[in-house]
Coordinates of C-alpha atoms in Angstrom, one line a residue:
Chain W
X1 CA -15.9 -26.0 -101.0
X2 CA -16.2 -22.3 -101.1
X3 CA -20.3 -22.7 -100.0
X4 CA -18.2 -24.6 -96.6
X5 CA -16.3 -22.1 -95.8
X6 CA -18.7 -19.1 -96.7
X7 CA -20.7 -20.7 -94.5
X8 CA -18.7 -21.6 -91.2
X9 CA -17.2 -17.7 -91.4
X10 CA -21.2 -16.4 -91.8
X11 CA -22.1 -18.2 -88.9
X12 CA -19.1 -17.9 -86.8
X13 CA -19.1 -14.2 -87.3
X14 CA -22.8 -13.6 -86.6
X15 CA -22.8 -16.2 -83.3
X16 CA -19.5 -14.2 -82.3
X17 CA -21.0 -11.0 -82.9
X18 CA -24.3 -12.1 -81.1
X19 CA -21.5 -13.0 -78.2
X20 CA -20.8 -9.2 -78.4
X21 CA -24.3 -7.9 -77.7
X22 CA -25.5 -10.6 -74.7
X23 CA -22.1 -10.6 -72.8
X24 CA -22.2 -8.6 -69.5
X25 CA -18.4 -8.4 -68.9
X26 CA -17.3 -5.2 -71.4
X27 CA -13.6 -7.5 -71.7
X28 CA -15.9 -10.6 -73.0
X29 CA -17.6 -8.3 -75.6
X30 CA -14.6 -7.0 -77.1
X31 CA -12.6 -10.4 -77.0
X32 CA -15.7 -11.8 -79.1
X33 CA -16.0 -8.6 -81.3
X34 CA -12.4 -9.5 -82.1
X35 CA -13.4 -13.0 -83.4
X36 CA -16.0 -11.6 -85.2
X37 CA -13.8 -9.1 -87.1
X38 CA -12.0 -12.0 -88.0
X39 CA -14.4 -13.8 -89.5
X40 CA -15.4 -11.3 -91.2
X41 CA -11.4 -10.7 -92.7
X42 CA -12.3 -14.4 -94.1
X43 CA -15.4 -14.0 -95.3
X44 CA -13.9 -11.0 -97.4
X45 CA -10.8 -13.9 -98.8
X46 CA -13.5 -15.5 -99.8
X47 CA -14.8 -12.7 -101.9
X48 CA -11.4 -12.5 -103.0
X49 CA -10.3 -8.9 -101.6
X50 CA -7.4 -10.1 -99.4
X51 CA -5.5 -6.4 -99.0
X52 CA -8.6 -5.3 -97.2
X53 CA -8.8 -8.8 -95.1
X54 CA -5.5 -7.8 -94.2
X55 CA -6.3 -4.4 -93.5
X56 CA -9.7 -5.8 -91.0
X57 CA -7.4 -7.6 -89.4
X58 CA -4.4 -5.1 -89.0
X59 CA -6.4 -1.8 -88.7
X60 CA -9.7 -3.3 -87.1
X61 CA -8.7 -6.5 -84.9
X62 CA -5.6 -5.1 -84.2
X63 CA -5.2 -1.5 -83.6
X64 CA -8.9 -0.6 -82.9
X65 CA -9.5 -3.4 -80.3
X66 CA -6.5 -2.8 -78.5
X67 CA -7.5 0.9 -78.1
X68 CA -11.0 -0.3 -77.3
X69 CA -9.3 -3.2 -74.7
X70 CA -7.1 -0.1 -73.3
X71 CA -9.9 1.9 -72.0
X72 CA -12.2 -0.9 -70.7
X73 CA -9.2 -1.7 -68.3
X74 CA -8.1 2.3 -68.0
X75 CA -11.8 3.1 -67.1
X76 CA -12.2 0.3 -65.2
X77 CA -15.8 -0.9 -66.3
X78 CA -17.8 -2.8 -64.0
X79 CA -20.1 -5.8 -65.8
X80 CA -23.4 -5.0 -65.3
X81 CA -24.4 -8.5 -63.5
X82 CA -26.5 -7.0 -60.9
X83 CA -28.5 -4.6 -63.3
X84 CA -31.9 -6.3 -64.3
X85 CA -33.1 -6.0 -67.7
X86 CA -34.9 -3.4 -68.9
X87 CA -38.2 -4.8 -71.0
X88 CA -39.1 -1.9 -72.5
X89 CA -35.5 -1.2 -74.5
X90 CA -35.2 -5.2 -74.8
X91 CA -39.0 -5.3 -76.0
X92 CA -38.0 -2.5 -78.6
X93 CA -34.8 -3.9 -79.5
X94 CA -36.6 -7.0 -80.4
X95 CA -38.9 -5.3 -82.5
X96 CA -36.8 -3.6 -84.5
X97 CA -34.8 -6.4 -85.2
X98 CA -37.4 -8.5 -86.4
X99 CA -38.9 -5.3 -88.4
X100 CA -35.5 -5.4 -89.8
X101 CA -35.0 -8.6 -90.5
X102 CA -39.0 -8.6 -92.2
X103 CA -37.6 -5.6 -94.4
X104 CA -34.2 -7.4 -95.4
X105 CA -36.4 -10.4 -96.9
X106 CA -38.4 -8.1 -98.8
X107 CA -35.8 -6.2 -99.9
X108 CA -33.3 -8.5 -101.0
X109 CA -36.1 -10.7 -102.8
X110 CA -35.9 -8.1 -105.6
X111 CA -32.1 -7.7 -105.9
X112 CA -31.3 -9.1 -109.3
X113 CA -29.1 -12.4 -109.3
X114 CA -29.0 -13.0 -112.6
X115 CA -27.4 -16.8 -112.0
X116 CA -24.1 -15.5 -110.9
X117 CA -22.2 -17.6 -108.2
X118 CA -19.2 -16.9 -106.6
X119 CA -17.6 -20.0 -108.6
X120 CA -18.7 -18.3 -111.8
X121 CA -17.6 -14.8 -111.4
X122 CA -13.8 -14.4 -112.5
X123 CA -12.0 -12.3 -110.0
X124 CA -12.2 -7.8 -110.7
X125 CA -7.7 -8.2 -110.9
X126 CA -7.7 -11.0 -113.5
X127 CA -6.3 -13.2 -111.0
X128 CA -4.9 -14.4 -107.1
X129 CA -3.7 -11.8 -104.9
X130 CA -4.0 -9.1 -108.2
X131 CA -6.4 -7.2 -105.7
X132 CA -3.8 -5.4 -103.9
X133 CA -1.9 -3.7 -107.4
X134 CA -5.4 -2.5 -108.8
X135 CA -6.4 -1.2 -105.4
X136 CA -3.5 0.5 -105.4
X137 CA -3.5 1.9 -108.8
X138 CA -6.7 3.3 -108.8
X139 CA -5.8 4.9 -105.2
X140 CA -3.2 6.6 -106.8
X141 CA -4.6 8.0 -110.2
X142 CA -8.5 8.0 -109.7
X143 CA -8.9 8.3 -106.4
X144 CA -6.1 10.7 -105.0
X145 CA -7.6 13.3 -104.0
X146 CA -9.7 11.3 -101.3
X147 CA -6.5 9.4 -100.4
X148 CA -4.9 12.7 -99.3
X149 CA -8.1 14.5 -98.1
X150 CA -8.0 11.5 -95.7
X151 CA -4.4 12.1 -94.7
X152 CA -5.7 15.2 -93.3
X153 CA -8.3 13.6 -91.6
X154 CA -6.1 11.5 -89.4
X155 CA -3.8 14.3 -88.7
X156 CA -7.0 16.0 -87.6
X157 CA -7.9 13.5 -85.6
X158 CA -4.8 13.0 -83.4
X159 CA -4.6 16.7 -83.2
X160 CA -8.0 16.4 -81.4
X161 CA -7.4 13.3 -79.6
X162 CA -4.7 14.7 -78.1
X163 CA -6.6 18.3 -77.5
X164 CA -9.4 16.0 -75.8
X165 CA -7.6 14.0 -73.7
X166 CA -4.7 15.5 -72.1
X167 CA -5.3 17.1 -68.6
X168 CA -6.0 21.0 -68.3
X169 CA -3.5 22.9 -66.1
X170 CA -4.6 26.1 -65.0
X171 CA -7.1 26.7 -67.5
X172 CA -10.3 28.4 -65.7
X173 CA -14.1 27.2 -67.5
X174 CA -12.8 24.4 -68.7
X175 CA -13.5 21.2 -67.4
Chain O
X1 CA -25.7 -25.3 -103.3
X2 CA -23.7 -22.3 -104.5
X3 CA -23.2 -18.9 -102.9
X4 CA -24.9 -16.2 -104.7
X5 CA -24.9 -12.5 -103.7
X6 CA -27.6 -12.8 -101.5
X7 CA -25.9 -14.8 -99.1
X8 CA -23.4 -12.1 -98.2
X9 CA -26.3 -9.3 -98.7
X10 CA -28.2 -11.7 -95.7
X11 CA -25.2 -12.1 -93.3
X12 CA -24.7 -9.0 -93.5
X13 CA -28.1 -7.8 -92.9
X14 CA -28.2 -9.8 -89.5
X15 CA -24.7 -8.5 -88.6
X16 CA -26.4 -5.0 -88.8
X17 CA -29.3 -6.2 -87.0
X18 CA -27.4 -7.5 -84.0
X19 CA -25.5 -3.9 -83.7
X20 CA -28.3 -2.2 -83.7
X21 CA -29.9 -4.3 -80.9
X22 CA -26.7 -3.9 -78.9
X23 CA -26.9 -0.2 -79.8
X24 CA -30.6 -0.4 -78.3
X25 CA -30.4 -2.6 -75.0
X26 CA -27.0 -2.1 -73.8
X27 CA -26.7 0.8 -71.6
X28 CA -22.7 1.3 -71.3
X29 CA -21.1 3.3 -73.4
X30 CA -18.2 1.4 -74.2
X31 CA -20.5 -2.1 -75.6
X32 CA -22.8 0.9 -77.9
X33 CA -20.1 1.8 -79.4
X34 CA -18.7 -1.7 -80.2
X35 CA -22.2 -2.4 -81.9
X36 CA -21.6 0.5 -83.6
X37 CA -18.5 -0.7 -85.2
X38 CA -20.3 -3.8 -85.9
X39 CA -23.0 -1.9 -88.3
X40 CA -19.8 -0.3 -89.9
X41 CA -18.6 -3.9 -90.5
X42 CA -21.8 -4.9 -91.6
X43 CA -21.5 -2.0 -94.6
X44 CA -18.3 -3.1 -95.6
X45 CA -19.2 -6.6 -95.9
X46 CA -22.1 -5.4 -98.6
X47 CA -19.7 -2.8 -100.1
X48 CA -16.8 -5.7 -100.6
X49 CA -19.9 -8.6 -101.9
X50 CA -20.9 -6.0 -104.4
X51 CA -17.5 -4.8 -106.0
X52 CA -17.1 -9.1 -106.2
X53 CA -20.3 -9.8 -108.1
X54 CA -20.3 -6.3 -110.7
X55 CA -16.5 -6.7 -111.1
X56 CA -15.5 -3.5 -110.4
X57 CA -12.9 -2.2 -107.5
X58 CA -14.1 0.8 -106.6
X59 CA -16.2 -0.8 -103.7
X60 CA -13.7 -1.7 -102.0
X61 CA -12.1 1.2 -102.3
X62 CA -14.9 2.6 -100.2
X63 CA -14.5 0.3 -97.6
X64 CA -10.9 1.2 -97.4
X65 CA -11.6 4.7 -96.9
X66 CA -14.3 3.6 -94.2
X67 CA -11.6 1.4 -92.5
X68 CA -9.6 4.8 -92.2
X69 CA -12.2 6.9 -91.5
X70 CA -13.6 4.3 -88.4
X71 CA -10.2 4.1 -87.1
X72 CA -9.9 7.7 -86.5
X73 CA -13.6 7.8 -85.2
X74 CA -12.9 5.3 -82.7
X75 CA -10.0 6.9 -81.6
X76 CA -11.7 10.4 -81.1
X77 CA -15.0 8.6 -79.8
X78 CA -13.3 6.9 -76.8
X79 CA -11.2 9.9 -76.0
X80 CA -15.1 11.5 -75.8
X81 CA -15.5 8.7 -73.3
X82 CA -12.6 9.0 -71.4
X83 CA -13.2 13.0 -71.3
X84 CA -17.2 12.1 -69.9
X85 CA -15.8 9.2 -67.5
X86 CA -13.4 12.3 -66.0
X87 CA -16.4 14.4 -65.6
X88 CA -19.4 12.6 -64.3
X89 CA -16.9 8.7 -63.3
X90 CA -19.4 7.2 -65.0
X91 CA -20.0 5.1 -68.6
X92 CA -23.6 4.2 -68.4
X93 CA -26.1 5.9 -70.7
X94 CA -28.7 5.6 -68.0
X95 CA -26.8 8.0 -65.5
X96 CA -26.0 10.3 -68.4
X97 CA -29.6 12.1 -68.7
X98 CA -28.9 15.8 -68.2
X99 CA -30.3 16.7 -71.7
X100 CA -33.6 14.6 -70.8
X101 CA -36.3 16.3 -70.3

């Protein structure tokens, strides 16, 4: 059962985000980066970490597509339909996926297994939906410091957000 | 047939393979930086598979803070875009070659 699903959210995830990369329309590529993030919020319930599927989908399909949806339609973005490819970036592209892909088999050939399945491996919490208290006990004790310096963060990123995007009035040199 | 680590390792592998051939073909701005999100994915898929098979939490702790951290990149990356698309009205990484020389 869990090999099933593991397996219709792998594939569904890599053909969506596959639909990401080939589609011309920009609205097409985030709809389908969207589904992909989806999966992917499954394929982490099946690893057993459902506060962060809930965050993918909140934080990542939610807020971060709708800001990425936003500016396709405030920019208006033409699909590039009448552009022909270009060989020489798809050519290299192509390479370095399949050097990547070469270098993935080599390197994950030597990851130690050691017989463990995901059937076999109790859950970090000690149980069902225990993930989210331990997550947020250790964010609180061991790891508080990076909780807040991260607070900060955001606050400095709106602050620049904000800076960067508002219009400039009367403000010679800057453009 | 059971589902060891290296099945997430591999789906994740090809999910960053596939962003950084978007990164490398497409030429608007807007689709590069959704592959880019999609390597970022990619690493927080291996982080999560990890902290499931060693049985600590501390991975996905990680990918918690990269979650944050991506959010407020996004958000200052397209108000770059937005600032560029003011300047030159354009998104496409082939009309952007001023620093080309």
């Amino acid at each position: 059962m869990e090999a099933l699903f593991f397996w219709v959210f792998a594939v569904g995830m890599l053909l969506s985000g596959l639909s990401v990369v080939i589609n011309r329309n920009p609205v097409a590529s985030a709809l389908s980066l969207v589904v992909s993030m989806c999966f992917l919020a499954a394929l982490f319930v099946t690893l057993g970490a459902f506060f962060l599927a809930t965050v993918q989908v909140l934080v990542y399909a939610g807020a971060v597509m709708v800001l990425f949806l936003f500016i396709i339609m405030l920019l208006d973005v033409k699909s590039e339909e009448h552009v022909r490819l270009r060989w020489m970036s798809f050519l290299l592209g192509l390479a370095l996926a399949v050097f990547f892909s070469y270098e993935l088999s080599l390197v994950l050939r030597g990851v130690p297994q050691g017989g463990a399945t995901l059937s076999s491996i109790p859950q970090a919490g000690g149980g069902l939906l225990d993930d989210t208290r331990e997550l947020g006990r250790l964010l609180f004790t061991k790891y508080l410091l990076p909780f807040q310096v991260v607070g900060v963060l955001l606050l400095v990123a709106t602050v620049g957000v904000v800076l960067l995007s508002r219009k400039d009035e009367g403000k010679p040199g800057v453009k | 047939m059971d589902i060891t680590l290296n099945h997430y390792l591999f789906a994740a592998g090809f999910l960053f393979i596939l962003g950084l051939f978007g990164v490398v073909v497409r030429r608007d701005l807007l689709t590069v930086y959704m592959s880019l999100e999609m390597m970022l994915n990619a690493a927080n898929l291996t982080l999560v598979a990890f902290s499931r098979f060693n049985k600590v939490l501390d991975g996905q702790i990680m990918v918690f803070f990269i979650i944050t951290v991506a959010a407020a990149e996004v958000a200052v990356g397209l108000a770059l875009i937005v600032a560029l698309y003011r300047a030159r009205q354009t998104t496409k990484v082939t009309d952007l070659t001023t620093l080309k020389f």
